Every structure is written in structure tokens, then in C-alpha cells.
Amino acid sequence: MAKIEWLKSGVALAALLSVPALTASVVSVVPARAADTVIAAGETETDEIELEDDDTLTVEDGGTLTVDDDGQAVKLKGKATGVAIDNAGLIENTDKEERAIDTSGGSSNRQYSITNRAGGIIRSEGDAIRLDTDITEGGVALDNAGLITSTKSGQALDFASIESGDVTVTITNQASGEIKAADADGIRPGENATVTNFGLIEADSLGDGGNDGVDLREASMSHVINKTGGAIRGAHQGVNGGEDGKGTVLVTNEEGASIIGRNGSGVGSDNTGKVINYGTIQGNYDPTLGVNGDGDGVDIDFYAEIDNWGLIEGTGAGGVDSGGQPNNAEGVPIGGGVVNNYEGGRITGQARGMLVDDGSGGSAHYATQVTNFGQIDGQSGYGIKLVGEFDDTIVNGGLISGANGQAVLMGDGDDRFVHLDGGSVEGYCSDCIPGKYADASTSACVDCQPGKFQPATASTACIACETGKTSSSGSTSCKRPPIACCKALTADCLACAAGLSPADFCRKEAKEATTNATTVGCKISYQCTTEDPVKFSPLKAAWCCKEQK
């Protein structure tokens, strides 16, 4: 065992020597200096190591720091102006649910650099690394190419106490790196953090499955960047945030990268979020992790901004949500915002492609604009469903389809569906208001033509007016045409009012003329001589001198 002790300021050499103490005139004092601790290959240290100020710890390949005790293997103690840990060996705490690396003390001035090299392992049953202080001066840089893992109940990295956002936190997981938690969130990075992943970040579950690959919690300035080849997986959600309606989720997922929720969303936020996707973001349902699961692709409860060139999909759901409503899997359920699905991009859900509401079937929180040049499809429901009275806009130059025969369900506001050349719709726009119908070629809601009407919503055609009635564009009913007050009415005018062709009207009028009318060919003359209009014949035609409705 390599027992390593360092002289501290003011410790006399005599205290460490086996010879008698020297006289004051010859006693020398070791100057204060940083502790540079090295555990070499083949060496094993079993005592806790404390680091502060600008102390450093290096564990070489083949070196081991193994502690079996309450607390931690490495204590980051008090103020740190430049503490550095460089591990190529093993740092672990084998005591039940304790930590490998942890902070202590109340100082908020801390500067940490932690490097875990390829082949290096930082391991414990509790949090592998916890920074339990809101750092307001300094910063944190962690670079992992090895394995950082909690084997039982803790996070692999728990920096959630860094809440002020006054310092920068950078977490980089290299292609060979693995950051894993057996039964908790993989990473809680804290505020103002950038998590860049080339390797694997994973949160598993030994119980109810409520663990996320990366949990941003209430952070609003933290960004997850999943690079090509990177994978982020959570027993619950791949990336989660917006806890308690605070903060926002910021995610960039590159081509060839994946973010997967095993029993929840690929990316989820209980508040707002912005997602840029070139790769795969997938939500799933796994009943072995819990009977209630909502496997949406990207689920952002309030305002969302989404730019997609890749695949966003919700593959399944089961049980009920927190409000007792049945879960359904959508590609993108949001509370409103802007969604751009570019050429090559696909947004798909086992139920609906997109759902815009309040999370419980009620009105959305914001107006929505969707621009699609790729594919948006519902595998058993709408391609896009909008709920609420906001003035929403859908611009389609790609494909929107709904397996239930209804591609788009617009909301109750003054919504617009813009059909571009090259765009197509499979299914109808199912909520056209009265006076409109869904055009079969575009599913856009268009006005009923003159001479037709539609009193109902969600119609795919308009109804022709009955004989003798007419309508203007976009009508919900038909009316008999108004007849101006006059002394002489033409046969054509009265024929229309009577619901007959002019020729038929003339033939009937000739047989049924009253003393108030005379026939000269097909010209009918009336003399309005009383205050009340004179009815024309038993044909029950229009009133003279009065508009007929």
C-alpha cells in the first residue's frame, strides 16, 4: 500500500524525522506548496485523498485508489483555485451507496479539471462524481474517454447544485467514453453547462424506470450536443428538463447520433425547449419499466422551436398520464411554437404525427407555425392536430398524412393552410368550418362555390342549393334571390323566384294568372296598388315590392 502524506505550511521537519529535534537556529520549515499526488502503476491507495487550492491527483494506468468507507474516495475540500484530477487507472468507493468523488465545505470559489482517460474507471454505488456546491467563481471542465459509472443508486455525474449560472461547466464524453447510471439519471449537468457527447450516456433502471440519460432539471442555459456516433439513452427519457415549469431544454442531435427514451420521450420538457435534429430522436413504451409510458419523439409542454432534417418518432405508449388521460405516442407534441421539417426529415407517431395542445387535450398555449418539406404522418391518427383558438399556419411543400383518413385537424382560430407546388396530403382537413370543405387534392379548407352551401363542420363537399334558391361563395345556407320593388317584373325574375325555368313559368302563369296580372307573351306586368304586396298566383312565388328571404 502506498501511504502518501504531504507537508503542510508550518510543519517542522523535526516532527517527521526519527532524529532528535534540532535547535531553533537550524530548524527549517517547508514552504507551503500544492500537493501533487501520484498513484503509479501497480500501486494501490486505500485512504481518502483530499484536494483543495491547486492540488492535483494523478492515477496512472494500473494505479488504484480504492476506498471502502463512508464518504468518498476523493474529497474536493473548500476553495479550489485549480484542482486537477487525471485518471487512467481506477478511482472507486466500494462502500454501500457512497461516492467516488465528492465536494465538502461551503466555498463557492472552485475551479476543477477532471480527466478520465481511455481505460480509466471512476466508480461507486452512489454518485460517481458529485459537485454539491453552487459554484459562483471558477468553473468545471470534465473530459471522459473511459468509464464513469454509478452501479446502484446514484448519478454518474451530479452537478445539479450548480444553479447560479455564473460559471461555465463543460462535460465532454469522447467516442470511447461511457457515462452510465444503473438506477438514476446519467448526468445532471447543472446550469450554464455544455454536454458534448461522442460516446454513450445511459441511465438504466432497477425499478420504476424514471431515469433520464441527461436531466437538465431547471437549467435554462445548458445545452446538450450529441455528436455523430453519440448515443444518449434513458430508461425514462433520453434528455429531459423544464422541471416544475422552469428552465428550457436545448438539444442538438447530429447526423448519425441518437437520443432514445425507453419508456418515455426521446427529448422532453415540462416547460420550453429548442431542438435541432439531423439524427434520430425516438420515444418508446416499455411496460417492464412501468405500466404508464408516453413514448413521444420530442415532447415540449409549452413553447417549442424545432428544426428537423432527421427522424423524430414516437413508437408507442401505454397506461395513463398524470391527469388520468390515456397516453398516446406522437412524433412531436408541443404547446405551440415553430416547427420546421426540412426535406428528408420525418416526424411520425404511432398515434399522431404532431399534436399541439396543453398536454391534456385543451387549447394550446401559443400560436403555431408548421413548415413542412419532408414528411409528417400519424400512423393511426391525424398527421397534424391543432387545438385552440390561436391563428395557426401550416405551409406544406412535402407530405402530410393521417392513417385515419384525416391529415390535418386545424384549430378554432383564423387558421391558414398554404399548399405549395410539390406538396401532397393523404387524408382530409377534417375541421373545415361551416361554409367550407376540404379540397380532395390538397386537404385545404376552401369556400363553397356560389350556388352551394355547407352548414356543418369537417366536410369534404358542399351541397347544391335547391331549385329556386341560390348562395354566394362560402355560404352556410341558400336563399331565394331578392326581388326589387317595381311596377313591372320580367318573367325571368318571377320564374326564378317561383323555382321554375322562364319557359315553364310562362306556361304555368298563362293557366293560373289572376286578375292582378296580364300576360303578353312572357312579359308579366304588375300594378302595385295597395300597401301590402300582391301575391303572384297560386304558385306561391315571390312577394312583389318586398325582398324575399
Coordinates of C-alpha atoms in Angstrom, one line a residue:
M1 CA 0.0 0.0 0.0
A2 CA 1.3 3.4 -1.0
K3 CA 0.7 5.7 2.0
I4 CA 1.0 9.3 0.8
E5 CA 1.3 12.2 3.1
W6 CA 2.3 15.8 2.3
L7 CA 3.9 18.5 4.4
K8 CA 1.6 21.5 5.2
S9 CA 2.8 25.0 5.9
G10 CA 4.4 25.4 9.2
V11 CA 5.1 21.8 9.9
A12 CA 8.7 21.3 11.2
L13 CA 11.0 18.8 9.6
A14 CA 11.9 17.5 13.0
A15 CA 8.3 16.3 13.5
L16 CA 8.9 13.9 10.7
L17 CA 12.4 12.8 11.4
S18 CA 13.5 10.0 13.7
V19 CA 16.4 12.0 15.0
P20 CA 16.1 14.4 18.0
A21 CA 14.7 17.8 17.3
L22 CA 17.2 20.4 16.1
T23 CA 17.6 23.7 17.8
A24 CA 15.6 26.6 16.6
S25 CA 18.7 28.1 14.9
V26 CA 18.8 25.2 12.4
V27 CA 15.2 24.2 12.1
S28 CA 13.9 24.7 8.5
V29 CA 10.2 24.9 7.6
V30 CA 8.9 23.5 4.3
P31 CA 7.3 26.3 2.3
A32 CA 3.6 26.0 1.5
R33 CA 3.0 24.2 -1.8
A34 CA 0.4 22.3 -3.7
A35 CA 0.0 18.6 -3.1
D36 CA 0.8 16.7 -6.3
T37 CA -0.3 13.2 -5.6
V38 CA 0.6 10.4 -8.0
I39 CA -0.5 6.8 -7.7
A40 CA 1.7 4.9 -10.0
A41 CA 1.1 1.7 -12.0
G42 CA 0.9 -1.2 -9.7
E43 CA 0.3 0.9 -6.6
T44 CA -3.0 0.8 -4.5
E45 CA -4.1 3.5 -2.2
T46 CA -7.0 2.8 0.3
D47 CA -7.2 6.0 2.2
E48 CA -9.4 9.0 1.2
I49 CA -7.5 11.8 -0.6
E50 CA -8.3 15.5 0.0
L51 CA -7.8 18.1 -2.7
E52 CA -8.0 21.9 -2.4
D53 CA -6.5 25.1 -3.7
D54 CA -4.4 23.9 -6.7
D55 CA -3.8 20.3 -5.6
T56 CA -3.6 17.6 -8.2
L57 CA -4.2 13.9 -8.3
T58 CA -2.8 11.6 -11.0
V59 CA -3.7 7.9 -11.1
E60 CA -1.6 6.2 -13.7
D61 CA -2.7 3.2 -15.9
G62 CA -2.6 0.3 -13.5
G63 CA -2.8 2.5 -10.4
T64 CA -5.7 2.1 -8.0
L65 CA -7.5 4.3 -5.4
T66 CA -10.0 2.0 -3.7
V67 CA -11.7 3.2 -0.6
D68 CA -14.3 1.2 1.4
D69 CA -15.6 3.8 3.9
D70 CA -18.4 6.3 4.5
G71 CA -17.8 9.4 2.5
Q72 CA -15.8 9.4 -0.7
A73 CA -12.5 8.3 -2.2
V74 CA -11.6 11.8 -3.2
K75 CA -12.8 14.8 -1.2
L76 CA -12.8 18.2 -3.0
K77 CA -12.4 20.3 0.0
G78 CA -13.1 24.0 0.3
K79 CA -11.7 26.7 -2.1
A80 CA -10.1 25.4 -5.2
T81 CA -8.1 27.7 -7.5
G82 CA -7.1 24.9 -9.9
V83 CA -7.7 21.4 -8.6
A84 CA -7.0 18.8 -11.3
I85 CA -7.7 15.0 -11.4
D86 CA -6.1 12.9 -14.1
N87 CA -7.2 9.3 -14.0
A88 CA -6.0 6.4 -16.3
G89 CA -6.5 3.8 -13.6
L90 CA -9.2 3.1 -11.0
I91 CA -10.9 5.5 -8.6
E92 CA -13.7 3.9 -6.6
N93 CA -15.6 3.8 -3.3
T94 CA -16.9 0.3 -2.6
D95 CA -18.9 1.3 0.5
K96 CA -22.6 1.0 0.2
E97 CA -24.1 3.8 -1.8
E98 CA -21.2 6.2 -1.2
R99 CA -19.4 8.4 -3.8
A100 CA -16.1 8.1 -5.6
I101 CA -15.6 11.9 -5.8
D102 CA -17.5 14.5 -3.8
T103 CA -17.2 18.1 -2.5
S104 CA -17.3 19.4 1.0
G105 CA -17.2 22.8 2.6
G106 CA -19.2 25.9 1.8
S107 CA -16.8 27.7 -0.6
S108 CA -18.4 28.8 -3.9
N109 CA -15.0 29.6 -5.4
R110 CA -13.9 26.4 -7.2
Q111 CA -12.0 25.6 -10.3
Y112 CA -12.0 21.9 -11.3
S113 CA -10.5 19.9 -14.1
I114 CA -11.3 16.2 -14.2
T115 CA -9.9 14.0 -16.9
N116 CA -10.8 10.3 -17.1
R117 CA -8.6 8.7 -19.9
A118 CA -9.4 5.7 -22.1
G119 CA -9.3 2.7 -19.8
G120 CA -9.8 4.8 -16.7
I121 CA -12.6 4.0 -14.4
I122 CA -14.4 6.2 -11.8
R123 CA -17.0 4.0 -10.0
S124 CA -19.2 3.9 -6.9
E125 CA -22.6 2.7 -5.8
G126 CA -23.7 6.3 -5.1
D127 CA -22.9 9.2 -7.4
A128 CA -19.6 8.6 -9.2
I129 CA -18.9 12.3 -9.1
R130 CA -20.9 14.9 -7.2
L131 CA -20.3 18.6 -7.1
D132 CA -22.6 19.6 -4.2
T133 CA -22.0 23.3 -4.3
D134 CA -23.4 26.2 -6.3
I135 CA -20.1 27.4 -7.8
T136 CA -20.1 31.1 -8.5
E137 CA -16.4 31.7 -9.2
G138 CA -14.2 29.3 -11.1
G139 CA -15.6 26.6 -13.4
V140 CA -15.7 22.9 -14.2
A141 CA -14.2 21.0 -17.1
L142 CA -14.7 17.3 -17.3
D143 CA -13.3 15.1 -20.2
N144 CA -14.1 11.4 -20.2
A145 CA -12.7 8.8 -22.6
G146 CA -13.1 5.9 -20.1
L147 CA -15.9 4.7 -17.8
I148 CA -17.7 6.8 -15.2
T149 CA -20.4 4.8 -13.6
S150 CA -22.8 4.5 -10.6
T151 CA -23.6 0.9 -10.1
K152 CA -26.6 1.2 -7.8
S153 CA -28.5 4.3 -6.7
G154 CA -26.6 7.5 -7.8
Q155 CA -26.0 9.6 -10.8
A156 CA -22.8 9.1 -12.8
L157 CA -22.4 12.9 -12.7
D158 CA -24.4 15.0 -10.4
F159 CA -23.7 18.7 -10.8
A160 CA -27.3 19.8 -10.2
S161 CA -26.3 22.1 -7.3
I162 CA -24.6 24.5 -9.7
E163 CA -27.6 26.7 -10.2
S164 CA -26.5 30.3 -10.5
G165 CA -25.1 30.0 -14.0
D166 CA -22.2 32.3 -13.0
V167 CA -19.6 29.8 -14.2
T168 CA -19.1 27.6 -17.2
V169 CA -19.5 23.9 -16.9
T170 CA -18.2 21.7 -19.8
I171 CA -18.7 18.0 -20.0
T172 CA -17.2 16.1 -22.9
N173 CA -17.7 12.4 -23.4
Q174 CA -15.3 11.1 -26.1
A175 CA -16.1 8.3 -28.6
S176 CA -14.7 5.7 -26.2
G177 CA -16.3 7.2 -23.2
E178 CA -19.2 5.8 -21.2
I179 CA -21.2 7.7 -18.6
K180 CA -23.7 5.3 -17.0
A181 CA -26.0 5.0 -14.1
A182 CA -27.7 1.7 -13.1
D183 CA -30.7 3.3 -11.4
A184 CA -30.6 7.1 -11.6
D185 CA -30.1 9.8 -14.1
G186 CA -26.9 9.5 -16.1
I187 CA -25.9 13.2 -15.9
R188 CA -27.3 16.2 -14.1
P189 CA -25.1 18.9 -15.5
G190 CA -26.4 22.0 -13.6
E191 CA -26.8 25.5 -15.1
N192 CA -24.8 27.0 -17.9
A193 CA -23.4 23.6 -18.9
T194 CA -22.5 22.2 -22.2
V195 CA -22.7 18.5 -22.6
T196 CA -20.9 17.2 -25.7
N197 CA -21.2 13.5 -26.4
F198 CA -19.4 11.4 -28.9
G199 CA -19.8 8.1 -26.9
L200 CA -22.5 6.6 -24.7
I201 CA -24.6 8.3 -22.0
E202 CA -27.0 5.9 -20.4
A203 CA -29.5 5.8 -17.5
D204 CA -30.8 2.3 -16.7
S205 CA -33.4 1.3 -14.1
L206 CA -33.6 -1.3 -11.4
G207 CA -37.2 -0.3 -10.6
D208 CA -39.8 2.1 -12.0
G209 CA -37.8 3.4 -14.9
G210 CA -38.0 7.1 -14.1
N211 CA -34.4 7.8 -15.0
D212 CA -33.1 10.1 -17.8
G213 CA -29.9 10.0 -19.8
V214 CA -29.4 13.7 -19.2
D215 CA -31.6 15.6 -16.8
L216 CA -31.3 19.3 -17.2
R217 CA -33.8 19.9 -14.4
E218 CA -34.5 23.7 -14.1
A219 CA -31.5 24.8 -16.2
S220 CA -32.2 27.4 -18.9
M221 CA -28.7 27.9 -20.4
S222 CA -27.5 24.4 -20.6
H223 CA -27.0 22.7 -24.0
V224 CA -26.8 19.0 -24.9
I225 CA -24.8 18.4 -28.2
N226 CA -24.9 14.8 -29.3
K227 CA -22.3 14.3 -32.0
T228 CA -22.1 11.9 -34.8
G229 CA -21.9 8.4 -33.4
G230 CA -23.1 9.5 -30.0
A231 CA -25.9 7.8 -28.1
I232 CA -27.9 9.1 -25.2
R233 CA -30.4 6.6 -23.7
G234 CA -32.7 6.9 -20.7
A235 CA -34.9 4.3 -19.0
H236 CA -37.4 7.2 -19.0
Q237 CA -36.3 10.0 -21.4
G238 CA -33.2 10.5 -23.3
V239 CA -32.9 14.2 -22.4
N240 CA -35.3 15.8 -20.0
G241 CA -35.7 19.3 -18.5
G242 CA -38.1 22.1 -17.6
E243 CA -38.7 20.7 -14.2
D244 CA -41.6 22.3 -12.3
G245 CA -42.2 24.5 -15.3
K246 CA -38.8 26.2 -15.1
G247 CA -35.9 26.3 -17.5
T248 CA -35.6 25.2 -21.1
V249 CA -34.2 22.2 -23.0
L250 CA -31.6 23.0 -25.6
V251 CA -30.6 20.0 -27.7
T252 CA -28.6 19.5 -30.9
N253 CA -28.5 15.9 -32.3
E254 CA -26.2 15.5 -35.3
E255 CA -26.5 13.1 -38.2
G256 CA -25.7 9.5 -37.1
A257 CA -26.4 10.3 -33.5
S258 CA -29.4 9.0 -31.4
I259 CA -31.4 10.1 -28.4
I260 CA -33.7 7.5 -27.1
G261 CA -36.2 7.3 -24.3
R262 CA -37.0 3.6 -23.5
N263 CA -40.3 4.3 -21.6
G264 CA -40.8 8.0 -22.4
S265 CA -39.8 10.7 -24.8
G266 CA -36.6 11.0 -26.7
V267 CA -36.5 14.6 -25.6
G268 CA -38.9 16.1 -23.1
S269 CA -39.5 19.4 -21.3
D270 CA -42.2 20.4 -18.8
N271 CA -41.6 23.9 -19.9
T272 CA -40.0 25.2 -23.1
G273 CA -37.3 23.9 -25.5
K274 CA -35.4 24.2 -28.7
V275 CA -34.3 21.1 -30.6
I276 CA -32.2 20.8 -33.8
N277 CA -32.1 17.3 -35.2
Y278 CA -30.2 15.7 -38.0
G279 CA -30.1 12.2 -36.5
T280 CA -32.7 10.0 -34.7
I281 CA -34.8 11.1 -31.7
Q282 CA -37.1 8.3 -30.5
G283 CA -39.6 7.7 -27.7
N284 CA -40.8 4.3 -26.8
Y285 CA -43.0 2.3 -24.5
D286 CA -41.5 -0.5 -22.3
P287 CA -44.1 -1.9 -19.9
T288 CA -41.2 -3.7 -18.0
L289 CA -40.1 -0.2 -16.9
G290 CA -43.6 0.9 -15.8
V291 CA -47.2 0.4 -17.0
N292 CA -47.6 4.1 -17.7
G293 CA -45.4 5.3 -20.5
D294 CA -45.7 8.0 -23.1
G295 CA -43.2 7.3 -25.9
D296 CA -43.2 10.6 -27.8
G297 CA -40.4 11.7 -30.0
V298 CA -40.0 15.3 -28.8
D299 CA -42.4 16.4 -26.1
I300 CA -42.3 20.1 -25.1
D301 CA -45.2 21.2 -23.0
F302 CA -45.0 24.9 -23.7
Y303 CA -43.3 27.0 -26.4
A304 CA -41.1 24.9 -28.8
E305 CA -38.7 25.6 -31.6
I306 CA -37.9 22.5 -33.6
D307 CA -35.7 22.2 -36.8
N308 CA -35.6 18.7 -38.2
W309 CA -33.7 17.1 -41.0
G310 CA -33.6 13.6 -39.5
L311 CA -36.1 11.3 -37.8
I312 CA -38.3 12.2 -34.8
E313 CA -40.6 9.4 -33.9
G314 CA -42.9 8.2 -31.1
T315 CA -43.2 4.5 -31.3
G316 CA -45.7 3.6 -28.6
A317 CA -47.5 4.4 -25.4
G318 CA -49.5 2.8 -22.7
G319 CA -51.3 3.4 -19.4
V320 CA -52.4 7.0 -18.5
D321 CA -50.7 10.3 -17.9
S322 CA -50.6 12.3 -14.7
G323 CA -54.1 13.6 -15.3
G324 CA -55.5 10.1 -15.8
Q325 CA -55.9 10.5 -19.6
P326 CA -54.8 7.6 -21.9
N327 CA -51.3 8.0 -23.2
N328 CA -50.7 8.3 -27.0
A329 CA -47.5 8.4 -28.9
E330 CA -46.9 11.4 -31.1
G331 CA -43.8 12.4 -33.0
V332 CA -44.0 15.9 -31.7
P333 CA -46.5 17.0 -29.1
I334 CA -46.0 20.7 -28.1
G335 CA -47.8 23.6 -26.5
G336 CA -47.2 25.8 -29.6
G337 CA -44.3 27.4 -31.4
V338 CA -42.4 26.9 -34.6
V339 CA -41.7 23.6 -36.3
N340 CA -39.7 23.3 -39.5
N341 CA -39.5 19.9 -41.0
Y342 CA -37.0 20.1 -43.9
E343 CA -36.5 17.9 -47.0
G344 CA -35.5 14.4 -45.8
G345 CA -36.9 15.0 -42.4
R346 CA -39.7 12.8 -41.0
I347 CA -41.9 13.4 -37.9
T348 CA -44.1 10.4 -37.1
G349 CA -46.1 9.0 -34.3
Q350 CA -47.9 5.7 -33.6
A351 CA -51.0 7.9 -32.9
R352 CA -50.4 11.3 -34.5
G353 CA -47.5 12.9 -36.2
M354 CA -47.9 16.2 -34.4
L355 CA -50.2 17.3 -31.6
V356 CA -50.5 20.9 -30.4
D357 CA -52.4 21.4 -27.2
D358 CA -52.0 22.0 -23.5
G359 CA -50.9 18.4 -22.7
S360 CA -54.4 17.4 -21.7
G361 CA -56.5 17.9 -24.8
G362 CA -57.2 21.5 -24.2
S363 CA -56.2 24.7 -26.0
A364 CA -52.6 25.1 -26.9
H365 CA -50.6 27.8 -25.0
Y366 CA -49.2 29.6 -28.1
A367 CA -49.9 30.0 -31.8
T368 CA -48.2 27.5 -34.1
Q369 CA -46.4 27.7 -37.4
V370 CA -45.5 24.5 -39.2
T371 CA -43.5 24.5 -42.4
N372 CA -43.0 21.0 -44.0
F373 CA -40.9 20.0 -46.9
G374 CA -40.4 16.4 -45.6
Q375 CA -42.9 14.0 -44.1
I376 CA -45.3 14.3 -41.2
D377 CA -47.5 11.4 -40.6
G378 CA -49.8 9.8 -38.0
Q379 CA -49.7 6.0 -38.1
S380 CA -53.2 5.7 -36.6
G381 CA -54.5 9.2 -36.4
Y382 CA -54.0 12.8 -37.7
G383 CA -50.9 13.9 -39.4
I384 CA -51.2 17.2 -37.5
K385 CA -53.8 18.1 -34.9
L386 CA -54.1 21.7 -33.6
V387 CA -56.3 22.6 -30.6
G388 CA -57.4 26.1 -29.6
E389 CA -58.3 29.5 -31.0
F390 CA -54.9 30.8 -32.0
D391 CA -54.3 31.8 -35.6
D392 CA -52.2 28.9 -36.7
T393 CA -50.4 28.4 -40.1
I394 CA -49.3 25.3 -41.9
V395 CA -47.2 25.6 -45.0
N396 CA -46.8 22.3 -46.9
G397 CA -44.4 21.5 -49.6
G398 CA -43.9 17.9 -48.5
L399 CA -46.2 15.1 -47.4
I400 CA -48.7 15.2 -44.6
S401 CA -50.8 12.1 -44.0
G402 CA -53.2 10.7 -41.4
A403 CA -53.9 6.9 -41.3
N404 CA -57.4 7.7 -40.0
G405 CA -58.2 9.4 -43.3
Q406 CA -57.7 12.9 -41.8
A407 CA -54.4 14.5 -42.5
V408 CA -54.9 17.8 -40.7
L409 CA -57.2 19.0 -37.9
M410 CA -56.9 22.7 -37.6
G411 CA -58.0 24.7 -34.5
D412 CA -60.8 27.1 -34.0
G413 CA -58.9 30.3 -34.8
D414 CA -58.3 32.0 -38.1
D415 CA -56.1 29.2 -39.4
R416 CA -54.3 29.1 -42.7
F417 CA -53.2 26.1 -44.8
V418 CA -50.8 27.0 -47.6
H419 CA -50.3 24.3 -50.2
L420 CA -47.1 24.7 -52.2
D421 CA -46.2 23.1 -55.5
G422 CA -44.8 19.7 -54.9
G423 CA -46.7 19.2 -51.6
S424 CA -49.3 16.5 -51.1
V425 CA -51.8 15.5 -48.5
E426 CA -53.1 12.0 -47.8
G427 CA -56.4 12.4 -45.9
Y428 CA -58.7 15.3 -45.4
C429 CA -58.5 18.6 -43.5
S430 CA -61.2 17.4 -41.1
D431 CA -62.3 20.5 -39.3
C432 CA -63.3 22.9 -42.1
I433 CA -65.8 25.4 -40.7
P434 CA -69.3 25.8 -42.0
G435 CA -69.3 27.3 -45.5
K436 CA -66.0 25.4 -46.3
Y437 CA -65.0 22.0 -47.4
A438 CA -61.7 20.0 -47.7
D439 CA -60.4 20.0 -51.2
A440 CA -59.6 16.4 -52.2
S441 CA -56.2 17.3 -53.8
T442 CA -54.8 19.5 -51.1
S443 CA -57.0 18.9 -48.0
A444 CA -57.1 22.7 -47.7
C445 CA -60.3 24.2 -46.5
V446 CA -61.8 26.2 -49.3
D447 CA -65.1 28.2 -49.7
C448 CA -68.2 26.5 -51.1
Q449 CA -68.8 27.8 -54.6
P450 CA -71.7 30.1 -55.4
G451 CA -74.9 28.0 -55.7
K452 CA -73.7 25.6 -53.0
F453 CA -73.6 25.7 -49.2
Q454 CA -72.4 23.7 -46.2
P455 CA -73.9 24.1 -42.7
A456 CA -71.7 21.5 -40.9
T457 CA -68.0 21.3 -39.9
A458 CA -65.5 18.8 -41.1
S459 CA -67.0 18.4 -44.5
T460 CA -65.4 17.1 -47.7
A461 CA -68.0 18.6 -50.1
C462 CA -70.7 21.3 -50.4
I463 CA -74.4 20.9 -51.1
A464 CA -76.1 22.3 -54.1
C465 CA -78.9 24.8 -53.4
E466 CA -82.4 23.6 -54.0
T467 CA -84.2 24.8 -57.1
G468 CA -85.2 28.4 -56.8
K469 CA -82.6 29.3 -54.2
T470 CA -79.0 30.5 -54.6
S471 CA -76.0 31.4 -52.5
S472 CA -72.7 33.4 -52.6
S473 CA -69.2 31.9 -52.1
G474 CA -68.6 30.4 -48.6
S475 CA -72.3 30.2 -47.7
T476 CA -73.8 28.1 -44.9
S477 CA -77.3 28.2 -46.4
C478 CA -79.2 29.1 -49.5
K479 CA -81.8 31.9 -50.0
R480 CA -84.3 32.9 -52.6
P481 CA -82.9 35.9 -54.6
P482 CA -84.1 39.4 -53.5
I483 CA -86.7 41.0 -55.8
A484 CA -86.6 44.7 -56.2
C485 CA -89.7 46.8 -55.7
C486 CA -91.0 47.7 -59.1
K487 CA -94.1 48.2 -61.2
A488 CA -93.0 45.7 -63.9
L489 CA -91.4 42.4 -63.3
T490 CA -89.9 40.3 -66.0
A491 CA -90.8 36.7 -66.5
D492 CA -87.2 35.7 -65.8
C493 CA -87.2 37.4 -62.4
L494 CA -90.5 35.8 -61.3
A495 CA -89.6 32.5 -62.8
C496 CA -86.5 32.3 -60.6
A497 CA -88.5 33.3 -57.6
A498 CA -91.1 30.7 -58.3
G499 CA -88.4 28.0 -58.7
L500 CA -89.1 27.4 -62.4
S501 CA -87.4 28.0 -65.7
P502 CA -88.7 31.0 -67.6
A503 CA -90.4 28.8 -70.2
D504 CA -92.1 26.6 -67.6
F505 CA -93.1 29.7 -65.6
C506 CA -94.7 31.3 -68.6
R507 CA -96.7 28.2 -69.3
K508 CA -97.9 27.9 -65.7
E509 CA -98.6 31.6 -65.4
A510 CA -100.7 31.6 -68.6
K511 CA -103.0 29.0 -67.0
E512 CA -103.1 30.4 -63.5
A513 CA -103.0 34.2 -64.0
T514 CA -105.0 36.2 -61.6
T515 CA -106.9 39.5 -62.2
N516 CA -103.8 41.3 -60.9
A517 CA -101.6 40.2 -63.8
T518 CA -101.8 40.1 -67.5
T519 CA -99.7 38.1 -69.9
V520 CA -98.2 39.4 -73.1
G521 CA -96.0 36.6 -74.3
C522 CA -93.7 36.0 -71.3
K523 CA -93.9 39.5 -70.0
I524 CA -95.7 39.9 -66.8
S525 CA -97.0 43.2 -65.6
Y526 CA -98.0 44.1 -62.0
Q527 CA -99.6 47.2 -60.7
C528 CA -98.8 47.6 -57.0
T529 CA -101.8 49.5 -55.8
T530 CA -102.0 48.6 -52.2
E531 CA -99.7 48.9 -49.2
D532 CA -99.4 45.2 -48.8
P533 CA -97.7 43.3 -51.6
V534 CA -99.9 41.4 -54.1
K535 CA -99.2 37.7 -54.2
F536 CA -98.5 36.3 -57.6
S537 CA -100.7 33.3 -58.5
P538 CA -101.1 30.1 -56.6
L539 CA -97.5 29.2 -57.5
K540 CA -96.5 30.8 -54.2
A541 CA -93.8 32.8 -55.9
A542 CA -92.1 35.9 -54.6
W543 CA -93.7 38.9 -53.0
C544 CA -93.9 41.9 -55.1
C545 CA -92.3 45.1 -53.8
K546 CA -90.6 43.2 -51.0
E547 CA -87.3 41.3 -50.6
Q548 CA -88.0 37.6 -50.2
K549 CA -85.6 35.7 -47.9

